[in-house]
PDB file of C-alpha atoms in Angstrom:
ATOM      1  CA  MET A   1       0.000   0.000   0.000  1.00 59.00           C
ATOM      2  CA  ALA A   2       1.344   3.410  -1.002  1.00 72.00           C
ATOM      3  CA  LEU A   3       2.037   6.056   1.613  1.00 74.00           C
ATOM      4  CA  SER A   4      -0.034   9.220   1.685  1.00 82.00           C
ATOM      5  CA  ARG A   5       1.572  12.619   1.257  1.00 84.00           C
ATOM      6  CA  ASP A   6       1.146  13.323   4.996  1.00 87.00           C
ATOM      7  CA  GLN A   7       2.914  10.064   5.914  1.00 86.00           C
ATOM      8  CA  LYS A   8       5.796  10.882   3.555  1.00 84.00           C
ATOM      9  CA  THR A   9       6.072  14.378   5.040  1.00 89.00           C
ATOM     10  CA  ALA A  10       6.201  12.908   8.550  1.00 90.00           C
ATOM     11  CA  GLN A  11       8.899  10.415   7.505  1.00 90.00           C
ATOM     12  CA  LEU A  12      10.896  13.200   5.853  1.00 89.00           C
ATOM     13  CA  ALA A  13      10.745  15.303   9.018  1.00 91.00           C
ATOM     14  CA  ASP A  14      11.807  12.286  11.120  1.00 92.00           C
ATOM     15  CA  ILE A  15      14.779  11.464   8.886  1.00 92.00           C
ATOM     16  CA  ALA A  16      15.892  15.114   8.726  1.00 91.00           C
ATOM     17  CA  GLU A  17      15.667  15.445  12.525  1.00 93.00           C
ATOM     18  CA  ARG A  18      17.673  12.248  13.085  1.00 92.00           C
ATOM     19  CA  MET A  19      20.327  13.363  10.594  1.00 91.00           C
ATOM     20  CA  LYS A  20      20.575  16.772  12.255  1.00 91.00           C
ATOM     21  CA  LYS A  21      21.000  15.289  15.757  1.00 92.00           C
ATOM     22  CA  ALA A  22      23.408  12.521  14.729  1.00 91.00           C
ATOM     23  CA  GLN A  23      27.180  12.866  14.993  1.00 91.00           C
ATOM     24  CA  SER A  24      27.442  10.789  11.807  1.00 92.00           C
ATOM     25  CA  THR A  25      25.088   8.976   9.459  1.00 93.00           C
ATOM     26  CA  MET A  26      26.125   5.823   7.615  1.00 94.00           C
ATOM     27  CA  PHE A  27      24.313   4.225   4.689  1.00 93.00           C
ATOM     28  CA  ALA A  28      24.218   0.450   4.391  1.00 93.00           C
ATOM     29  CA  HIS A  29      22.645  -2.330   2.367  1.00 90.00           C
ATOM     30  CA  TYR A  30      20.814  -4.950   4.390  1.00 90.00           C
ATOM     31  CA  ILE A  31      18.872  -6.970   1.799  1.00 88.00           C
ATOM     32  CA  GLY A  32      18.603 -10.651   2.632  1.00 88.00           C
ATOM     33  CA  LEU A  33      18.872 -10.292   6.410  1.00 89.00           C
ATOM     34  CA  SER A  34      16.377 -12.272   8.393  1.00 90.00           C
ATOM     35  CA  VAL A  35      14.187 -10.554  10.977  1.00 92.00           C
ATOM     36  CA  PRO A  36      16.196 -12.015  13.907  1.00 92.00           C
ATOM     37  CA  ASP A  37      19.433 -10.748  12.315  1.00 92.00           C
ATOM     38  CA  ILE A  38      18.011  -7.253  11.847  1.00 92.00           C
ATOM     39  CA  SER A  39      16.804  -7.312  15.457  1.00 93.00           C
ATOM     40  CA  LYS A  40      20.265  -8.393  16.599  1.00 94.00           C
ATOM     41  CA  LEU A  41      21.898  -5.547  14.624  1.00 93.00           C
ATOM     42  CA  ARG A  42      19.441  -2.995  16.018  1.00 93.00           C
ATOM     43  CA  ALA A  43      20.107  -4.228  19.586  1.00 94.00           C
ATOM     44  CA  LYS A  44      23.875  -3.881  19.105  1.00 93.00           C
ATOM     45  CA  LEU A  45      23.386  -0.388  17.696  1.00 93.00           C
ATOM     46  CA  ARG A  46      21.229   0.620  20.679  1.00 93.00           C
ATOM     47  CA  GLU A  47      23.999  -0.538  23.028  1.00 92.00           C
ATOM     48  CA  GLY A  48      26.393   1.768  21.174  1.00 89.00           C
ATOM     49  CA  LYS A  49      23.995   4.744  21.368  1.00 91.00           C
ATOM     50  CA  ALA A  50      23.131   4.484  17.672  1.00 93.00           C
ATOM     51  CA  ASP A  51      19.999   3.522  15.793  1.00 93.00           C
ATOM     52  CA  MET A  52      18.951   2.361  12.362  1.00 94.00           C
ATOM     53  CA  LYS A  53      16.089   3.358  10.107  1.00 92.00           C
ATOM     54  CA  VAL A  54      15.228   2.036   6.662  1.00 91.00           C
ATOM     55  CA  CYS A  55      14.838   5.001   4.308  1.00 88.00           C
ATOM     56  CA  LYS A  56      13.665   5.516   0.777  1.00 87.00           C
ATOM     57  CA  LYS A  57      16.414   7.016  -1.330  1.00 88.00           C
ATOM     58  CA  THR A  58      14.287   9.979  -2.425  1.00 88.00           C
ATOM     59  CA  LEU A  59      13.322  10.866   1.156  1.00 89.00           C
ATOM     60  CA  LEU A  60      16.962  10.555   2.201  1.00 90.00           C
ATOM     61  CA  GLN A  61      18.032  12.958  -0.557  1.00 90.00           C
ATOM     62  CA  LEU A  62      15.294  15.453   0.392  1.00 91.00           C
ATOM     63  CA  ALA A  63      16.236  15.221   4.097  1.00 91.00           C
ATOM     64  CA  ALA A  64      19.893  15.896   3.265  1.00 90.00           C
ATOM     65  CA  LYS A  65      18.875  18.926   1.246  1.00 90.00           C
ATOM     66  CA  GLN A  66      16.610  20.104   4.069  1.00 91.00           C
ATOM     67  CA  ILE A  67      19.448  20.123   6.631  1.00 90.00           C
ATOM     68  CA  ASN A  68      21.920  21.670   4.147  1.00 88.00           C
ATOM     69  CA  ALA A  69      24.048  18.520   3.905  1.00 88.00           C
ATOM     70  CA  PRO A  70      25.867  17.711   0.653  1.00 87.00           C
ATOM     71  CA  GLU A  71      23.667  16.494  -2.168  1.00 87.00           C
ATOM     72  CA  ILE A  72      23.405  12.711  -2.371  1.00 87.00           C
ATOM     73  CA  ALA A  73      23.632  11.652  -6.016  1.00 83.00           C
ATOM     74  CA  ASP A  74      21.235   9.067  -7.448  1.00 78.00           C
ATOM     75  CA  ASN A  75      24.064   6.801  -8.566  1.00 79.00           C
ATOM     76  CA  SER A  76      25.789   6.755  -5.146  1.00 77.00           C
ATOM     77  CA  LEU A  77      22.949   4.840  -3.489  1.00 81.00           C
ATOM     78  CA  SER A  78      21.244   1.834  -5.011  1.00 80.00           C
ATOM     79  CA  GLY A  79      18.494  -0.361  -3.678  1.00 80.00           C
ATOM     80  CA  PRO A  80      16.920  -0.099  -0.225  1.00 84.00           C
ATOM     81  CA  ILE A  81      19.048   1.855   2.241  1.00 90.00           C
ATOM     82  CA  ALA A  82      19.440   1.531   5.983  1.00 92.00           C
ATOM     83  CA  CYS A  83      20.565   4.736   7.673  1.00 93.00           C
ATOM     84  CA  ILE A  84      22.635   4.252  10.808  1.00 95.00           C
ATOM     85  CA  PHE A  85      22.630   7.317  13.042  1.00 95.00           C
ATOM     86  CA  SER A  86      25.422   7.607  15.637  1.00 93.00           C
ATOM     87  CA  ASN A  87      24.121   9.843  18.387  1.00 90.00           C
ATOM     88  CA  GLU A  88      27.064  10.182  20.802  1.00 88.00           C
ATOM     89  CA  ASP A  89      30.274   8.723  19.366  1.00 88.00           C
ATOM     90  CA  PRO A  90      30.538   9.420  15.606  1.00 90.00           C
ATOM     91  CA  VAL A  91      32.307   6.112  14.959  1.00 91.00           C
ATOM     92  CA  ALA A  92      30.017   3.886  17.053  1.00 90.00           C
ATOM     93  CA  GLY A  93      27.311   3.095  14.502  1.00 91.00           C
ATOM     94  CA  ALA A  94      29.766   2.606  11.662  1.00 92.00           C
ATOM     95  CA  SER A  95      32.035   0.302  13.654  1.00 92.00           C
ATOM     96  CA  ILE A  96      29.111  -1.782  14.934  1.00 92.00           C
ATOM     97  CA  ALA A  97      27.735  -2.173  11.403  1.00 93.00           C
ATOM     98  CA  PHE A  98      31.216  -3.015  10.087  1.00 93.00           C
ATOM     99  CA  ALA A  99      31.745  -5.652  12.801  1.00 92.00           C
ATOM    100  CA  PHE A 100      28.288  -7.085  12.070  1.00 93.00           C
ATOM    101  CA  SER A 101      29.130  -7.239   8.349  1.00 91.00           C
ATOM    102  CA  LYS A 102      32.042  -9.562   9.176  1.00 91.00           C
ATOM    103  CA  GLU A 103      29.562 -12.041  10.682  1.00 89.00           C
ATOM    104  CA  ASN A 104      26.890 -11.486   8.057  1.00 88.00           C
ATOM    105  CA  ASP A 105      27.921 -10.665   4.489  1.00 87.00           C
ATOM    106  CA  LYS A 106      24.485  -9.228   3.636  1.00 89.00           C
ATOM    107  CA  VAL A 107      25.262  -6.000   5.504  1.00 90.00           C
ATOM    108  CA  LYS A 108      27.513  -3.661   3.559  1.00 91.00           C
ATOM    109  CA  ILE A 109      28.418  -0.036   4.305  1.00 93.00           C
ATOM    110  CA  ILE A 110      27.982   1.967   1.098  1.00 91.00           C
ATOM    111  CA  GLY A 111      28.627   5.547   2.242  1.00 90.00           C
ATOM    112  CA  GLY A 112      27.862   8.123   4.848  1.00 92.00           C
ATOM    113  CA  LEU A 113      27.754  11.694   6.089  1.00 92.00           C
ATOM    114  CA  PHE A 114      30.194  13.046   8.633  1.00 91.00           C
ATOM    115  CA  ASP A 115      31.160  16.600   9.510  1.00 88.00           C
ATOM    116  CA  GLY A 116      29.171  18.015   6.612  1.00 86.00           C
ATOM    117  CA  LYS A 117      30.915  15.821   4.047  1.00 90.00           C
ATOM    118  CA  LEU A 118      29.632  12.927   1.956  1.00 91.00           C
ATOM    119  CA  MET A 119      31.742   9.755   2.214  1.00 91.00           C
ATOM    120  CA  THR A 120      32.214   7.087  -0.415  1.00 89.00           C
ATOM    121  CA  ALA A 121      31.969   3.389   0.449  1.00 89.00           C
ATOM    122  CA  ALA A 122      35.746   3.129   0.865  1.00 91.00           C
ATOM    123  CA  GLU A 123      35.929   6.222   3.079  1.00 91.00           C
ATOM    124  CA  ALA A 124      32.993   5.026   5.187  1.00 91.00           C
ATOM    125  CA  THR A 125      34.622   1.613   5.649  1.00 90.00           C
ATOM    126  CA  ASP A 126      37.897   3.251   6.711  1.00 91.00           C
ATOM    127  CA  PHE A 127      35.909   5.484   9.074  1.00 90.00           C
ATOM    128  CA  ALA A 128      34.289   2.385  10.599  1.00 90.00           C
ATOM    129  CA  LYS A 129      37.719   0.911  11.319  1.00 89.00           C
ATOM    130  CA  LEU A 130      38.759   3.884  13.488  1.00 85.00           C
ATOM    131  CA  PRO A 131      38.933   3.281  17.243  1.00 82.00           C
ATOM    132  CA  ASN A 132      36.115   4.717  19.324  1.00 78.00           C
ATOM    133  CA  ARG A 133      36.477   7.701  21.633  1.00 77.00           C
ATOM    134  CA  LEU A 134      37.124   5.672  24.807  1.00 77.00           C
ATOM    135  CA  THR A 135      39.896   3.656  23.141  1.00 80.00           C
ATOM    136  CA  ILE A 136      41.599   6.835  21.958  1.00 78.00           C
ATOM    137  CA  LEU A 137      41.383   8.387  25.432  1.00 81.00           C
ATOM    138  CA  ALA A 138      42.759   5.232  27.066  1.00 83.00           C
ATOM    139  CA  THR A 139      45.673   5.149  24.616  1.00 82.00           C
ATOM    140  CA  PHE A 140      46.410   8.819  25.265  1.00 80.00           C
ATOM    141  CA  MET A 141      46.344   8.335  29.050  1.00 81.00           C
ATOM    142  CA  SER A 142      48.634   5.344  28.727  1.00 79.00           C
ATOM    143  CA  MET A 143      51.076   7.392  26.683  1.00 78.00           C
ATOM    144  CA  CYS A 144      50.965  10.235  29.220  1.00 79.00           C
ATOM    145  CA  SER A 145      51.508   8.019  32.255  1.00 73.00           C
ATOM    146  CA  SER A 146      54.246   5.861  30.714  1.00 69.00           C
ATOM    147  CA  PRO A 147      57.161   8.304  31.337  1.00 70.00           C
ATOM    148  CA  LEU A 148      56.037   8.820  34.945  1.00 64.00           C
ATOM    149  CA  VAL A 149      55.856   5.066  35.592  1.00 66.00           C
ATOM    150  CA  ASN A 150      59.310   4.553  34.065  1.00 67.00           C
ATOM    151  CA  PHE A 151      60.729   7.378  36.180  1.00 62.00           C
ATOM    152  CA  ALA A 152      59.156   6.045  39.399  1.00 65.00           C
ATOM    153  CA  SER A 153      60.437   2.512  38.775  1.00 68.00           C
ATOM    154  CA  ALA A 154      63.984   3.766  38.105  1.00 64.00           C
ATOM    155  CA  CYS A 155      64.204   5.480  41.513  1.00 60.00           C
TER     156      CYS A 155
END
């Protein structure tokens, strides 16, 4: 059954609001996933303070235009698209989806939006491989405390 104009307007407003609030938005293919697999992916995303919404390509393009994001070309997205919105850590949603794609080959990151820039599939995959904020902070603290520990053990 086709959606009414009011329903499409409501969906457009919802997508635009989620994109505006999100630290980053990733686009992924999900075709062929079973309902339990999709539920498992959504649960993992919720744990990482991210969420997923299936979007029509046209509504996604209109939402991007509405929030003054870069224009999403027709040829950059094909088929049904799942938008993964990272709400706190910009890398969280992308890294969770990337890790899930290792278990299930039906999920594939095909692009994204971050910091006002449109990412290609390769850039989005590289982005997903970055360490999260807590890992970076822990590494930094380890690097800062290392000289002090070495000095204290030498005395």
